[in-house]
Coordinates of C-alpha atoms in Angstrom, one line a residue:
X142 CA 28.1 -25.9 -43.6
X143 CA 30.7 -23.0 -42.7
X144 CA 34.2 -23.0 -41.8
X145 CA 35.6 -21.4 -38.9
X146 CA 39.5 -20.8 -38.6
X147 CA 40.1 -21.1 -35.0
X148 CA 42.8 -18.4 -33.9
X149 CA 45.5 -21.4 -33.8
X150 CA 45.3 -21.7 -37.6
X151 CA 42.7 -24.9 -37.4
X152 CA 40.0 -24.7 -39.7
X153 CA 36.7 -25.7 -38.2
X154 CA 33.6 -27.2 -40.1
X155 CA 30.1 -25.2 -38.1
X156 CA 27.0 -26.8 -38.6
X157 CA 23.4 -26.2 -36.7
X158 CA 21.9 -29.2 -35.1
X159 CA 18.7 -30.1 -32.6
X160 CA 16.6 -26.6 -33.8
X161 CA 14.0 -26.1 -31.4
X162 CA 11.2 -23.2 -30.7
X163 CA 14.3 -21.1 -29.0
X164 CA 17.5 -22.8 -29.3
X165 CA 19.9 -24.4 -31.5
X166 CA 23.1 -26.5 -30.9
X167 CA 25.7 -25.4 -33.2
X168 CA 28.3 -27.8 -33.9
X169 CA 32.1 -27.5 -34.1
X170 CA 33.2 -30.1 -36.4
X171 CA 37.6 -30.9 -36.0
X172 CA 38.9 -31.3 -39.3
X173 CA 40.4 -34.4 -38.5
X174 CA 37.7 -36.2 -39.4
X175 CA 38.4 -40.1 -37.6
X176 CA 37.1 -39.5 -34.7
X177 CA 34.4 -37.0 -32.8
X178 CA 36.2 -36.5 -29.9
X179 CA 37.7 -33.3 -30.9
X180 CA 34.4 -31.3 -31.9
X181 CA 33.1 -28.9 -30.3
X182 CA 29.5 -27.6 -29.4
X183 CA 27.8 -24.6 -28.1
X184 CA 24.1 -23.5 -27.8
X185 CA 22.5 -20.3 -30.0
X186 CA 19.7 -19.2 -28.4
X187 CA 17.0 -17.2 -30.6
X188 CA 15.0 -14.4 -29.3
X189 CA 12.5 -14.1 -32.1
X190 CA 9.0 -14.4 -32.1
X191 CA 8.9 -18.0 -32.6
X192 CA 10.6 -18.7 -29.7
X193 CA 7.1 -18.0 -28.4
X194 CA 6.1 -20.7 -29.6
X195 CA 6.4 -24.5 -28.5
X196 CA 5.3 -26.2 -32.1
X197 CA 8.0 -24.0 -33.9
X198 CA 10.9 -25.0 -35.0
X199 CA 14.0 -23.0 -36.0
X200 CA 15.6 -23.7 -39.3
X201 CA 19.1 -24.8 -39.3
X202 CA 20.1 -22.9 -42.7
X203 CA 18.7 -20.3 -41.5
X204 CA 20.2 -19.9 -38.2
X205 CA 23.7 -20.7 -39.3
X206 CA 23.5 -18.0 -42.2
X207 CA 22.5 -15.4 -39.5
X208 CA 25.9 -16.2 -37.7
X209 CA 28.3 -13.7 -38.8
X210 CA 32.0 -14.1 -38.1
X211 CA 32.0 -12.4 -34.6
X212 CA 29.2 -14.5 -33.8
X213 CA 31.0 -17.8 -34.5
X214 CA 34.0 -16.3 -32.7
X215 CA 32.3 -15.7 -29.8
X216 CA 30.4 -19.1 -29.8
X217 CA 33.7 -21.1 -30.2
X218 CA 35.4 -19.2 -28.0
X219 CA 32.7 -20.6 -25.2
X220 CA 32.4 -23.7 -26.4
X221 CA 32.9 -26.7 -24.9
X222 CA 34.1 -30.3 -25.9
X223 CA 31.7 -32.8 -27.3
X224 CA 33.9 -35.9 -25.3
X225 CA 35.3 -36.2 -21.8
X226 CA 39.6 -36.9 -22.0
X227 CA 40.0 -40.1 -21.7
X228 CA 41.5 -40.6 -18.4
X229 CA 41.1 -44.4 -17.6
X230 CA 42.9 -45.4 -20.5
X231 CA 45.8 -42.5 -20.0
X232 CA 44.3 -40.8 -23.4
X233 CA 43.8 -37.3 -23.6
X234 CA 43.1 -36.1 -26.9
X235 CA 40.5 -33.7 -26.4
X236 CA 41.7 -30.2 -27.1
X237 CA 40.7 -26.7 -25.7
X238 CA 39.6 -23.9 -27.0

């Protein structure tokens, strides 16, 4: 796992999950830890050859340690929150990016 500092100070956990052939959902984890309603989630999309390919499967390791810093950035910056707010019970904890 990586860490992310968001550009209000928070420090993000970034992990890869569901690999596929040509995708991978990479996750946004809060640092808060009690709940998952604050992470975060985006989709990196792979253009390599084994995206050809519908019995491949990406590694997770692999595609998070191709992510450089800009690439996180720009991943977080358009990502998009894992829960809904909480509107029928007046809760909104779910923050924006």
């Amino acid at each position: 796992m990586k860490t992310f500092a968001a550009p209000d100070g928070t420090v993000w956990g970034v992990n890869i999950q569901s690999p596929s052939s040509s995708s991978s959902m990479i996750m946004f984890r809060h640092p808060d830890g009690r709940s998952s309603r604050l992470d975060r989630y985006n989709w990196v999309i792979n253009q390599g050859p084994e995206a050809r390919s519908v019995t491949a499967r990406l590694d997770p390791d692999t595609v998070l340690a191709q992510l450089d810093e800009a690439a996180i950035t720009r991943l977080f910056g358009r990502s998009m929150p894992v829960s809904r707010p909480d509107v029928l019970s007046g809760r909104a904890d779910v923050e924006t990016a």
